[in-house]
């Protein structure tokens, strides 16, 4: 028997249940029943980190200085490599001493940024659907969440004109993410210009998550917030090595942008963690310095899977425009089904895991997210099972 006086802090009560936990239960049950799962649910890349990255980590491991506490703010050479990478990709100059901060994965920084900037009751604007850390961070901080409901009619873009004057005046931060997880939407440069103007006018901190910076197809080049004049004064941008370099388990990312905003996050983190294991920073630096051909191969891999799956889904009744970026498809549920029912139905009948769109907030209802994290053979098997189970899209 447990005692009755152990009570969790209120801040945990503010958090909606993790849909992924329920999904995990169902996955475990399906596996017990002997179903061969095709898990397209998580945003977890299916390959190894590039060999030069692994080699750099191994070499670093044999050096004694690797094994001590790393510097709080990241190693000077990793920060310099981030600066060089940014200059190369976006022609933006960054000061490695104060406009760059390595993170233990970008999720860590996205959540801690809210703790560094949000007081209880402060309004935080977060699109819905969104990557869960974007709204869970502000909720943990006690912020008042104001969801901006996105829609297919507006190409899943934030319509700033729909945010009321009162809310805009009260808002302290706005989180956004293009190319977007889960909707796969991309935003034109004009959108970034518009949001910088808006944020300047209403004095709102811009928090852009550019974790799919390189998973872009058909020659599309995503925009960095910091390319927009003035953005570096009022915004930060988060990046990760998890997706592009298959390094999700290594836990490494970084934030760039306003020195002022980053300083708050650094102060908080200095009190919480000791930064990233030096061997991982050395490896991450190697990743950022890989020749462009590596990125090209990654892009081709995902683009091939995207086209293969879109083609197969078309035969099952889904008409979809190929997304310009990310490692997902954002697929409408058959008419009359909500996202949880559809995802659970697919799992039970076929052993294929999709993520219900409502895991990303109410604005994701009516959709499922399919991750392109299996090779075309497995995707073909998935399509076959869907067909055999009679799962299709009817208007
Ligand atoms: C995958 C993902 C991240 C990456 O998180 P890490 O903690 O760096 O692994 C961040 N934001 C979005 C939108 C993602 O999809």
mmCIF file of C-alpha atoms and ligand atoms in Angstrom:
data_model
loop_
_atom_site.group_PDB
_atom_site.id
_atom_site.type_symbol
_atom_site.label_atom_id
_atom_site.label_comp_id
_atom_site.label_asym_id
_atom_site.label_seq_id
_atom_site.Cartn_x
_atom_site.Cartn_y
_atom_site.Cartn_z
ATOM 1 C CA UNK A 1 0.000 0.000 0.000
ATOM 2 C CA UNK A 2 1.231 3.454 -0.819
ATOM 3 C CA UNK A 3 0.900 6.314 1.607
ATOM 4 C CA UNK A 4 -1.733 8.946 0.914
ATOM 5 C CA UNK A 5 0.309 12.086 1.466
ATOM 6 C CA UNK A 6 2.494 11.862 -1.628
ATOM 7 C CA UNK A 7 1.055 14.458 -3.975
ATOM 8 C CA UNK A 8 2.412 15.705 -7.250
ATOM 9 C CA UNK A 9 2.792 19.388 -8.008
ATOM 10 C CA UNK A 10 -0.159 21.115 -9.645
ATOM 11 C CA UNK A 11 1.914 21.855 -12.734
ATOM 12 C CA UNK A 12 1.753 18.195 -13.684
ATOM 13 C CA UNK A 13 -2.030 18.244 -13.486
ATOM 14 C CA UNK A 14 -2.182 20.874 -16.213
ATOM 15 C CA UNK A 15 -0.764 18.442 -18.730
ATOM 16 C CA UNK A 16 -3.137 16.576 -21.015
ATOM 17 C CA UNK A 17 -2.495 12.807 -21.119
ATOM 18 C CA UNK A 18 0.083 11.674 -23.615
ATOM 19 C CA UNK A 19 -1.788 9.955 -26.453
ATOM 20 C CA UNK A 20 1.425 8.106 -27.209
ATOM 21 C CA UNK A 21 1.139 6.236 -23.894
ATOM 22 C CA UNK A 22 -2.270 4.817 -24.889
ATOM 23 C CA UNK A 23 -0.832 3.946 -28.275
ATOM 24 C CA UNK A 24 2.070 2.132 -26.602
ATOM 25 C CA UNK A 25 -0.391 -0.024 -24.661
ATOM 26 C CA UNK A 26 -2.199 -0.999 -27.845
ATOM 27 C CA UNK A 27 1.099 -1.668 -29.579
ATOM 28 C CA UNK A 28 2.202 -3.945 -26.744
ATOM 29 C CA UNK A 29 -1.089 -5.838 -26.949
ATOM 30 C CA UNK A 30 -0.818 -6.253 -30.725
ATOM 31 C CA UNK A 31 2.735 -7.574 -30.365
ATOM 32 C CA UNK A 32 1.595 -10.051 -27.691
ATOM 33 C CA UNK A 33 -1.012 -11.332 -30.121
ATOM 34 C CA UNK A 34 1.785 -12.052 -32.562
ATOM 35 C CA UNK A 35 1.102 -9.184 -34.964
ATOM 36 C CA UNK A 36 4.185 -8.004 -36.892
ATOM 37 C CA UNK A 37 4.017 -4.266 -36.176
ATOM 38 C CA UNK A 38 4.850 -1.694 -38.821
ATOM 39 C CA UNK A 39 5.437 1.310 -36.613
ATOM 40 C CA UNK A 40 4.993 4.533 -38.568
ATOM 41 C CA UNK A 41 3.944 6.365 -35.447
ATOM 42 C CA UNK A 42 7.014 7.999 -33.983
ATOM 43 C CA UNK A 43 9.261 10.647 -35.495
ATOM 44 C CA UNK A 44 12.236 8.373 -34.943
ATOM 45 C CA UNK A 45 14.522 7.948 -37.982
ATOM 46 C CA UNK A 46 15.295 4.333 -38.845
ATOM 47 C CA UNK A 47 19.006 4.474 -39.711
ATOM 48 C CA UNK A 48 22.414 4.829 -38.033
ATOM 49 C CA UNK A 49 24.249 8.110 -37.615
ATOM 50 C CA UNK A 50 26.742 8.647 -40.494
ATOM 51 C CA UNK A 51 29.982 6.663 -40.114
ATOM 52 C CA UNK A 52 32.276 9.739 -39.843
ATOM 53 C CA UNK A 53 30.099 10.923 -36.945
ATOM 54 C CA UNK A 54 30.417 7.564 -35.176
ATOM 55 C CA UNK A 55 34.187 7.561 -35.796
ATOM 56 C CA UNK A 56 34.543 11.062 -34.359
ATOM 57 C CA UNK A 57 32.697 9.969 -31.220
ATOM 58 C CA UNK A 58 34.911 6.895 -30.827
ATOM 59 C CA UNK A 59 38.125 8.894 -31.247
ATOM 60 C CA UNK A 60 36.897 11.447 -28.772
ATOM 61 C CA UNK A 61 36.135 8.694 -26.249
ATOM 62 C CA UNK A 62 39.794 7.717 -26.072
ATOM 63 C CA UNK A 63 40.836 11.177 -24.858
ATOM 64 C CA UNK A 64 40.816 11.763 -21.081
ATOM 65 C CA UNK A 65 39.509 15.346 -21.296
ATOM 66 C CA UNK A 66 36.347 14.039 -22.983
ATOM 67 C CA UNK A 67 35.273 12.328 -19.786
ATOM 68 C CA UNK A 68 34.985 15.287 -17.456
ATOM 69 C CA UNK A 69 32.186 17.828 -17.146
ATOM 70 C CA UNK A 70 31.730 19.655 -20.418
ATOM 71 C CA UNK A 71 31.575 23.465 -20.408
ATOM 72 C CA UNK A 72 28.041 24.633 -19.491
ATOM 73 C CA UNK A 73 27.547 26.593 -22.667
ATOM 74 C CA UNK A 74 28.905 23.913 -25.011
ATOM 75 C CA UNK A 75 32.409 23.473 -26.381
ATOM 76 C CA UNK A 76 33.858 26.422 -28.255
ATOM 77 C CA UNK A 77 34.483 24.275 -31.320
ATOM 78 C CA UNK A 78 30.901 22.967 -31.511
ATOM 79 C CA UNK A 79 29.553 26.502 -31.159
ATOM 80 C CA UNK A 80 31.920 27.658 -33.885
ATOM 81 C CA UNK A 81 30.786 24.849 -36.183
ATOM 82 C CA UNK A 82 27.147 25.854 -35.633
ATOM 83 C CA UNK A 83 28.053 29.422 -36.549
ATOM 84 C CA UNK A 84 29.844 28.275 -39.715
ATOM 85 C CA UNK A 85 26.952 25.984 -40.657
ATOM 86 C CA UNK A 86 24.476 28.820 -40.234
ATOM 87 C CA UNK A 87 26.531 31.125 -42.378
ATOM 88 C CA UNK A 88 26.793 28.453 -45.068
ATOM 89 C CA UNK A 89 23.089 27.518 -45.076
ATOM 90 C CA UNK A 90 21.422 30.886 -44.480
ATOM 91 C CA UNK A 91 24.111 33.573 -44.892
ATOM 92 C CA UNK A 92 23.345 34.739 -41.363
ATOM 93 C CA UNK A 93 26.173 35.870 -39.070
ATOM 94 C CA UNK A 94 26.029 34.644 -35.499
ATOM 95 C CA UNK A 95 28.266 35.400 -32.557
ATOM 96 C CA UNK A 96 29.296 31.959 -31.218
ATOM 97 C CA UNK A 97 29.807 33.363 -27.722
ATOM 98 C CA UNK A 98 26.248 34.550 -27.134
ATOM 99 C CA UNK A 99 23.938 33.868 -30.099
ATOM 100 C CA UNK A 100 24.392 30.084 -30.100
ATOM 101 C CA UNK A 101 23.603 27.587 -27.349
ATOM 102 C CA UNK A 102 23.949 23.794 -27.700
ATOM 103 C CA UNK A 103 21.076 21.804 -26.197
ATOM 104 C CA UNK A 104 20.520 18.268 -24.947
ATOM 105 C CA UNK A 105 18.130 17.803 -27.856
ATOM 106 C CA UNK A 106 15.921 20.659 -28.980
ATOM 107 C CA UNK A 107 12.940 19.400 -26.933
ATOM 108 C CA UNK A 108 14.921 20.160 -23.793
ATOM 109 C CA UNK A 109 15.478 23.738 -24.911
ATOM 110 C CA UNK A 110 11.941 24.273 -26.211
ATOM 111 C CA UNK A 111 10.502 23.321 -22.826
ATOM 112 C CA UNK A 112 13.109 25.087 -20.716
ATOM 113 C CA UNK A 113 12.704 28.283 -22.725
ATOM 114 C CA UNK A 114 9.138 28.429 -21.432
ATOM 115 C CA UNK A 115 10.389 27.986 -17.854
ATOM 116 C CA UNK A 116 12.848 30.822 -18.407
ATOM 117 C CA UNK A 117 10.281 33.243 -19.867
ATOM 118 C CA UNK A 118 6.741 32.346 -18.829
ATOM 119 C CA UNK A 119 5.270 33.432 -15.511
ATOM 120 C CA UNK A 120 2.051 31.826 -14.255
ATOM 121 C CA UNK A 121 -0.782 33.452 -16.178
ATOM 122 C CA UNK A 122 1.335 34.748 -19.058
ATOM 123 C CA UNK A 123 -0.275 34.142 -22.431
ATOM 124 C CA UNK A 124 1.603 31.862 -24.821
ATOM 125 C CA UNK A 125 0.395 31.410 -28.378
ATOM 126 C CA UNK A 126 0.823 27.942 -29.811
ATOM 127 C CA UNK A 127 -0.671 26.631 -33.039
ATOM 128 C CA UNK A 128 -2.868 23.574 -32.866
ATOM 129 C CA UNK A 129 -1.829 21.032 -34.073
ATOM 130 C CA UNK A 130 1.751 21.410 -32.868
ATOM 131 C CA UNK A 131 4.724 19.383 -31.723
ATOM 132 C CA UNK A 132 3.739 18.532 -28.117
ATOM 133 C CA UNK A 133 6.764 20.198 -26.461
ATOM 134 C CA UNK A 134 5.560 23.533 -27.870
ATOM 135 C CA UNK A 135 2.476 23.499 -25.665
ATOM 136 C CA UNK A 136 3.620 21.237 -22.846
ATOM 137 C CA UNK A 137 6.525 23.540 -21.949
ATOM 138 C CA UNK A 138 4.290 26.598 -21.470
ATOM 139 C CA UNK A 139 1.778 24.465 -19.531
ATOM 140 C CA UNK A 140 4.476 23.222 -17.149
ATOM 141 C CA UNK A 141 5.527 26.843 -16.651
ATOM 142 C CA UNK A 142 1.958 27.714 -15.632
ATOM 143 C CA UNK A 143 1.337 29.776 -18.743
ATOM 144 C CA UNK A 144 -2.087 30.463 -20.160
ATOM 145 C CA UNK A 145 -2.153 28.619 -23.437
ATOM 146 C CA UNK A 146 -3.908 30.226 -26.371
ATOM 147 C CA UNK A 147 -4.180 27.705 -29.207
ATOM 148 C CA UNK A 148 -4.259 29.040 -32.759
ATOM 149 C CA UNK A 149 -6.358 26.495 -34.602
ATOM 150 C CA UNK A 150 -4.912 25.783 -38.028
ATOM 151 C CA UNK A 151 -6.820 24.445 -40.990
ATOM 152 C CA UNK A 152 -6.298 22.845 -44.344
ATOM 153 C CA UNK A 153 -8.198 25.753 -45.948
ATOM 154 C CA UNK A 154 -5.335 28.046 -44.915
ATOM 155 C CA UNK A 155 -2.653 25.533 -45.808
ATOM 156 C CA UNK A 156 -1.992 25.050 -42.065
ATOM 157 C CA UNK A 157 -0.467 28.520 -41.886
ATOM 158 C CA UNK A 158 -0.994 30.764 -38.877
ATOM 159 C CA UNK A 159 -3.411 33.581 -39.715
ATOM 160 C CA UNK A 160 -2.084 36.415 -37.577
ATOM 161 C CA UNK A 161 -5.047 38.628 -38.439
ATOM 162 C CA UNK A 162 -7.311 36.203 -36.560
ATOM 163 C CA UNK A 163 -5.480 36.761 -33.270
ATOM 164 C CA UNK A 164 -7.491 39.326 -31.344
ATOM 165 C CA UNK A 165 -5.964 42.613 -30.237
ATOM 166 C CA UNK A 166 -6.449 41.694 -26.562
ATOM 167 C CA UNK A 167 -4.715 38.346 -26.884
ATOM 168 C CA UNK A 168 -1.905 39.760 -29.012
ATOM 169 C CA UNK A 169 -1.333 42.518 -26.424
ATOM 170 C CA UNK A 170 -1.124 39.970 -23.614
ATOM 171 C CA UNK A 171 0.988 37.385 -25.452
ATOM 172 C CA UNK A 172 4.539 36.918 -24.283
ATOM 173 C CA UNK A 173 5.739 34.144 -26.621
ATOM 174 C CA UNK A 174 4.602 32.521 -29.827
ATOM 175 C CA UNK A 175 5.859 29.091 -30.876
ATOM 176 C CA UNK A 176 5.783 28.097 -34.539
ATOM 177 C CA UNK A 177 7.377 25.513 -36.793
ATOM 178 C CA UNK A 178 7.725 25.458 -40.593
ATOM 179 C CA UNK A 179 8.330 23.009 -42.257
ATOM 180 C CA UNK A 180 5.754 21.695 -39.845
ATOM 181 C CA UNK A 181 5.367 18.600 -37.759
ATOM 182 C CA UNK A 182 2.730 17.174 -38.008
ATOM 183 C CA UNK A 183 1.005 18.925 -40.927
ATOM 184 C CA UNK A 184 4.071 18.963 -43.264
ATOM 185 C CA UNK A 185 3.137 22.544 -44.206
ATOM 186 C CA UNK A 186 5.810 24.994 -45.272
ATOM 187 C CA UNK A 187 5.675 28.772 -44.952
ATOM 188 C CA UNK A 188 6.728 31.273 -47.602
ATOM 189 C CA UNK A 189 9.260 33.964 -46.754
ATOM 190 C CA UNK A 190 6.452 36.559 -46.666
ATOM 191 C CA UNK A 191 4.933 34.720 -43.713
ATOM 192 C CA UNK A 192 8.180 35.088 -41.777
ATOM 193 C CA UNK A 193 8.303 38.802 -42.631
ATOM 194 C CA UNK A 194 4.723 39.202 -41.504
ATOM 195 C CA UNK A 195 5.267 37.450 -38.163
ATOM 196 C CA UNK A 196 8.381 39.523 -37.438
ATOM 197 C CA UNK A 197 6.369 42.726 -38.024
ATOM 198 C CA UNK A 198 3.533 41.439 -35.900
ATOM 199 C CA UNK A 199 5.849 40.400 -33.055
ATOM 200 C CA UNK A 200 7.631 43.752 -33.113
ATOM 201 C CA UNK A 201 4.322 45.554 -32.928
ATOM 202 C CA UNK A 202 2.896 43.485 -30.066
ATOM 203 C CA UNK A 203 6.228 42.828 -28.321
ATOM 204 C CA UNK A 204 6.066 39.050 -28.471
ATOM 205 C CA UNK A 205 9.093 36.729 -28.395
ATOM 206 C CA UNK A 206 9.312 34.577 -31.531
ATOM 207 C CA UNK A 207 10.186 30.916 -30.996
ATOM 208 C CA UNK A 208 10.720 29.144 -34.288
ATOM 209 C CA UNK A 209 11.446 25.430 -34.503
ATOM 210 C CA UNK A 210 13.346 24.625 -37.711
ATOM 211 C CA UNK A 211 14.094 21.011 -36.984
ATOM 212 C CA UNK A 212 13.261 19.954 -40.559
ATOM 213 C CA UNK A 213 15.606 22.505 -42.098
ATOM 214 C CA UNK A 214 17.228 19.918 -44.321
ATOM 215 C CA UNK A 215 14.524 17.328 -44.906
ATOM 216 C CA UNK A 216 13.224 19.252 -47.894
ATOM 217 C CA UNK A 217 12.389 17.947 -51.357
ATOM 218 C CA UNK A 218 12.141 18.930 -54.994
ATOM 219 C CA UNK A 219 14.748 21.644 -54.497
ATOM 220 C CA UNK A 220 12.747 23.474 -51.840
ATOM 221 C CA UNK A 221 14.864 25.456 -49.366
ATOM 222 C CA UNK A 222 13.143 26.294 -46.059
ATOM 223 C CA UNK A 223 13.460 29.824 -44.679
ATOM 224 C CA UNK A 224 15.238 30.512 -41.422
ATOM 225 C CA UNK A 225 13.551 33.057 -39.176
ATOM 226 C CA UNK A 226 16.922 34.747 -38.707
ATOM 227 C CA UNK A 227 17.164 35.562 -42.410
ATOM 228 C CA UNK A 228 14.477 38.179 -41.854
ATOM 229 C CA UNK A 229 15.900 41.618 -40.966
ATOM 230 C CA UNK A 230 15.341 42.411 -37.298
ATOM 231 C CA UNK A 231 14.333 38.857 -36.351
ATOM 232 C CA UNK A 232 17.532 38.205 -34.447
ATOM 233 C CA UNK A 233 16.605 40.913 -31.938
ATOM 234 C CA UNK A 234 13.286 39.382 -30.949
ATOM 235 C CA UNK A 235 13.461 35.705 -31.773
ATOM 236 C CA UNK A 236 15.229 32.407 -31.432
ATOM 237 C CA UNK A 237 15.321 29.364 -33.672
ATOM 238 C CA UNK A 238 15.717 25.738 -32.592
ATOM 239 C CA UNK A 239 17.587 23.095 -34.560
ATOM 240 C CA UNK A 240 18.252 19.426 -33.998
ATOM 241 C CA UNK A 241 20.621 16.779 -35.273
ATOM 242 C CA UNK A 242 18.048 14.079 -34.484
ATOM 243 C CA UNK A 243 16.331 13.949 -37.862
ATOM 244 C CA UNK A 244 18.826 14.880 -40.576
ATOM 245 C CA UNK A 245 21.679 12.856 -39.083
ATOM 246 C CA UNK A 246 19.752 9.947 -37.511
ATOM 247 C CA UNK A 247 20.969 11.085 -34.093
ATOM 248 C CA UNK A 248 17.702 11.133 -32.128
ATOM 249 C CA UNK A 249 19.130 8.991 -29.336
ATOM 250 C CA UNK A 250 22.306 11.064 -29.026
ATOM 251 C CA UNK A 251 20.358 14.048 -27.688
ATOM 252 C CA UNK A 252 21.891 17.017 -29.375
ATOM 253 C CA UNK A 253 20.449 20.178 -30.848
ATOM 254 C CA UNK A 254 20.952 23.916 -30.497
ATOM 255 C CA UNK A 255 19.246 27.261 -30.354
ATOM 256 C CA UNK A 256 20.395 30.373 -32.202
ATOM 257 C CA UNK A 257 19.198 33.973 -32.257
ATOM 258 C CA UNK A 258 18.766 36.828 -29.799
ATOM 259 C CA UNK A 259 21.632 36.896 -27.281
ATOM 260 C CA UNK A 260 19.239 38.360 -24.762
ATOM 261 C CA UNK A 261 16.664 35.585 -25.059
ATOM 262 C CA UNK A 262 19.328 32.885 -25.130
ATOM 263 C CA UNK A 263 20.893 34.315 -21.964
ATOM 264 C CA UNK A 264 17.709 33.544 -19.994
ATOM 265 C CA UNK A 265 17.748 29.955 -21.181
ATOM 266 C CA UNK A 266 21.462 29.632 -20.442
ATOM 267 C CA UNK A 267 20.970 30.945 -16.890
ATOM 268 C CA UNK A 268 18.222 28.419 -16.252
ATOM 269 C CA UNK A 269 20.202 25.545 -17.748
ATOM 270 C CA UNK A 270 23.314 26.408 -15.744
ATOM 271 C CA UNK A 271 21.205 25.577 -12.711
ATOM 272 C CA UNK A 272 19.790 22.371 -14.174
ATOM 273 C CA UNK A 273 22.339 20.473 -16.234
ATOM 274 C CA UNK A 274 25.974 20.263 -17.206
ATOM 275 C CA UNK A 275 25.483 20.449 -20.932
ATOM 276 C CA UNK A 276 26.160 17.740 -23.490
ATOM 277 C CA UNK A 277 28.755 14.968 -23.193
ATOM 278 C CA UNK A 278 31.824 16.277 -25.039
ATOM 279 C CA UNK A 279 32.105 13.201 -27.285
ATOM 280 C CA UNK A 280 28.610 13.935 -28.578
ATOM 281 C CA UNK A 281 29.501 17.553 -29.247
ATOM 282 C CA UNK A 282 32.550 16.448 -31.235
ATOM 283 C CA UNK A 283 30.361 14.029 -33.180
ATOM 284 C CA UNK A 284 27.710 16.679 -33.801
ATOM 285 C CA UNK A 285 30.352 19.064 -35.070
ATOM 286 C CA UNK A 286 31.485 16.390 -37.523
ATOM 287 C CA UNK A 287 27.889 15.956 -38.674
ATOM 288 C CA UNK A 288 27.467 19.655 -39.423
ATOM 289 C CA UNK A 289 30.686 19.562 -41.441
ATOM 290 C CA UNK A 290 29.686 16.594 -43.628
ATOM 291 C CA UNK A 291 29.772 17.278 -47.373
ATOM 292 C CA UNK A 292 26.480 18.266 -49.023
ATOM 293 C CA UNK A 293 26.218 14.896 -50.720
ATOM 294 C CA UNK A 294 25.225 13.362 -47.389
ATOM 295 C CA UNK A 295 22.209 15.660 -47.095
ATOM 296 C CA UNK A 296 21.283 14.925 -50.692
ATOM 297 C CA UNK A 297 21.191 11.198 -49.961
ATOM 298 C CA UNK A 298 18.994 11.725 -46.910
ATOM 299 C CA UNK A 299 16.628 13.895 -48.914
ATOM 300 C CA UNK A 300 16.442 11.314 -51.695
ATOM 301 C CA UNK A 301 15.666 8.542 -49.225
ATOM 302 C CA UNK A 302 12.711 10.379 -47.699
ATOM 303 C CA UNK A 303 11.504 11.749 -51.008
ATOM 304 C CA UNK A 304 11.387 8.243 -52.454
ATOM 305 C CA UNK A 305 9.372 6.982 -49.499
ATOM 306 C CA UNK A 306 7.046 9.989 -49.699
ATOM 307 C CA UNK A 307 6.331 9.380 -53.374
ATOM 308 C CA UNK A 308 5.929 5.638 -52.900
ATOM 309 C CA UNK A 309 3.427 6.016 -50.083
ATOM 310 C CA UNK A 310 1.471 8.844 -51.711
ATOM 311 C CA UNK A 311 1.172 6.742 -54.827
ATOM 312 C CA UNK A 312 -0.077 3.722 -52.886
ATOM 313 C CA UNK A 313 -2.526 5.762 -50.841
ATOM 314 C CA UNK A 314 -3.922 7.245 -54.057
ATOM 315 C CA UNK A 315 -4.984 3.751 -55.086
ATOM 316 C CA UNK A 316 -6.860 3.517 -51.785
ATOM 317 C CA UNK A 317 -8.720 6.758 -52.459
ATOM 318 C CA UNK A 318 -6.464 9.362 -50.830
ATOM 319 C CA UNK A 319 -5.574 12.267 -53.134
ATOM 320 C CA UNK A 320 -2.608 14.050 -51.636
ATOM 321 C CA UNK A 321 -0.299 16.838 -52.738
ATOM 322 C CA UNK A 322 3.312 15.821 -52.061
ATOM 323 C CA UNK A 323 4.712 17.744 -49.100
ATOM 324 C CA UNK A 324 7.769 19.899 -49.758
ATOM 325 C CA UNK A 325 9.515 18.856 -46.557
ATOM 326 C CA UNK A 326 9.560 16.803 -43.313
ATOM 327 C CA UNK A 327 9.486 13.031 -42.790
ATOM 328 C CA UNK A 328 5.709 12.674 -42.551
ATOM 329 C CA UNK A 329 2.462 12.438 -44.418
ATOM 330 C CA UNK A 330 -0.557 14.182 -42.897
ATOM 331 C CA UNK A 331 -3.518 12.148 -43.948
ATOM 332 C CA UNK A 332 -7.247 12.846 -43.489
ATOM 333 C CA UNK A 333 -9.275 10.140 -41.741
ATOM 334 C CA UNK A 334 -12.074 8.484 -43.714
ATOM 335 C CA UNK A 335 -15.221 10.545 -43.376
ATOM 336 C CA UNK A 336 -17.068 10.075 -40.105
ATOM 337 C CA UNK A 337 -14.056 8.764 -38.196
ATOM 338 C CA UNK A 338 -12.100 10.709 -35.620
ATOM 339 C CA UNK A 339 -8.354 10.396 -35.448
ATOM 340 C CA UNK A 340 -8.159 8.110 -32.406
ATOM 341 C CA UNK A 341 -10.790 5.702 -33.755
ATOM 342 C CA UNK A 342 -9.125 5.567 -37.138
ATOM 343 C CA UNK A 343 -5.593 5.044 -35.792
ATOM 344 C CA UNK A 344 -6.742 2.368 -33.330
ATOM 345 C CA UNK A 345 -8.836 0.648 -35.998
ATOM 346 C CA UNK A 346 -5.868 0.537 -38.385
ATOM 347 C CA UNK A 347 -3.615 -0.802 -35.634
ATOM 348 C CA UNK A 348 -6.013 -3.550 -34.636
ATOM 349 C CA UNK A 349 -6.775 -4.668 -38.175
ATOM 350 C CA UNK A 350 -3.322 -4.374 -39.719
ATOM 351 C CA UNK A 351 -0.614 -3.930 -37.076
ATOM 352 C CA UNK A 352 0.328 -0.589 -38.658
ATOM 353 C CA UNK A 353 0.877 2.323 -36.302
ATOM 354 C CA UNK A 354 -0.221 5.826 -37.308
ATOM 355 C CA UNK A 355 -0.284 8.714 -34.848
ATOM 356 C CA UNK A 356 -3.751 10.144 -34.227
ATOM 357 C CA UNK A 357 -3.734 13.842 -35.117
ATOM 358 C CA UNK A 358 -5.289 14.874 -31.811
ATOM 359 C CA UNK A 359 -2.021 13.903 -30.081
ATOM 360 C CA UNK A 360 -0.841 17.251 -31.452
ATOM 361 C CA UNK A 361 -3.804 19.217 -30.089
ATOM 362 C CA UNK A 362 -7.464 19.608 -30.989
ATOM 363 C CA UNK A 363 -6.568 21.235 -34.319
ATOM 364 C CA UNK A 364 -5.158 17.880 -35.428
ATOM 365 C CA UNK A 365 -8.492 16.097 -35.098
ATOM 366 C CA UNK A 366 -9.610 14.339 -38.259
ATOM 367 C CA UNK A 367 -6.075 13.478 -39.388
ATOM 368 C CA UNK A 368 -3.365 10.928 -38.739
ATOM 369 C CA UNK A 369 0.355 11.406 -39.135
ATOM 370 C CA UNK A 370 2.339 8.744 -40.954
ATOM 371 C CA UNK A 371 6.113 8.794 -40.455
ATOM 372 C CA UNK A 372 8.324 7.882 -43.396
ATOM 373 C CA UNK A 373 10.559 5.808 -41.157
ATOM 374 C CA UNK A 374 10.466 2.474 -42.978
ATOM 375 C CA UNK A 375 11.935 1.454 -46.298
ATOM 376 C CA UNK A 376 9.785 1.026 -49.405
ATOM 377 C CA UNK A 377 9.523 -2.756 -48.932
ATOM 378 C CA UNK A 378 7.918 -2.266 -45.554
ATOM 379 C CA UNK A 379 5.743 0.534 -46.885
ATOM 380 C CA UNK A 380 4.599 -1.780 -49.653
ATOM 381 C CA UNK A 381 3.690 -4.388 -47.060
ATOM 382 C CA UNK A 382 1.794 -1.708 -45.138
ATOM 383 C CA UNK A 383 -0.159 -0.676 -48.240
ATOM 384 C CA UNK A 384 -1.028 -4.305 -48.955
ATOM 385 C CA UNK A 385 -2.336 -4.815 -45.436
ATOM 386 C CA UNK A 386 -4.455 -1.657 -45.651
ATOM 387 C CA UNK A 387 -5.925 -2.858 -48.908
ATOM 388 C CA UNK A 388 -6.625 -6.353 -47.549
ATOM 389 C CA UNK A 389 -8.303 -4.879 -44.466
ATOM 390 C CA UNK A 390 -10.528 -2.767 -46.725
ATOM 391 C CA UNK A 391 -9.211 0.479 -45.313
ATOM 392 C CA UNK A 392 -9.650 3.314 -47.777
ATOM 393 C CA UNK A 393 -10.672 6.921 -48.080
ATOM 394 C CA UNK A 394 -14.214 7.697 -49.087
ATOM 395 C CA UNK A 395 -15.577 11.204 -49.387
HETATM 396 C C1 LIG B 1 11.644 15.750 -33.800
HETATM 397 C C2 LIG B 1 11.326 17.149 -33.447
HETATM 398 C C3 LIG B 1 12.154 17.859 -32.593
HETATM 399 C C4 LIG B 1 13.441 17.236 -32.168
HETATM 400 O O1 LIG B 1 13.609 17.047 -30.893
HETATM 401 P P1 LIG B 1 15.023 16.626 -30.313
HETATM 402 O O2 LIG B 1 14.749 16.838 -28.871
HETATM 403 O O3 LIG B 1 16.054 17.557 -30.840
HETATM 404 O O4 LIG B 1 15.282 15.209 -30.676
HETATM 405 C C5 LIG B 1 11.868 19.178 -32.308
HETATM 406 N N1 LIG B 1 10.790 19.778 -32.855
HETATM 407 C C6 LIG B 1 9.982 19.134 -33.700
HETATM 408 C C7 LIG B 1 8.860 19.849 -34.340
HETATM 409 C C8 LIG B 1 10.220 17.788 -34.010
HETATM 410 O O5 LIG B 1 9.414 17.161 -34.855
#
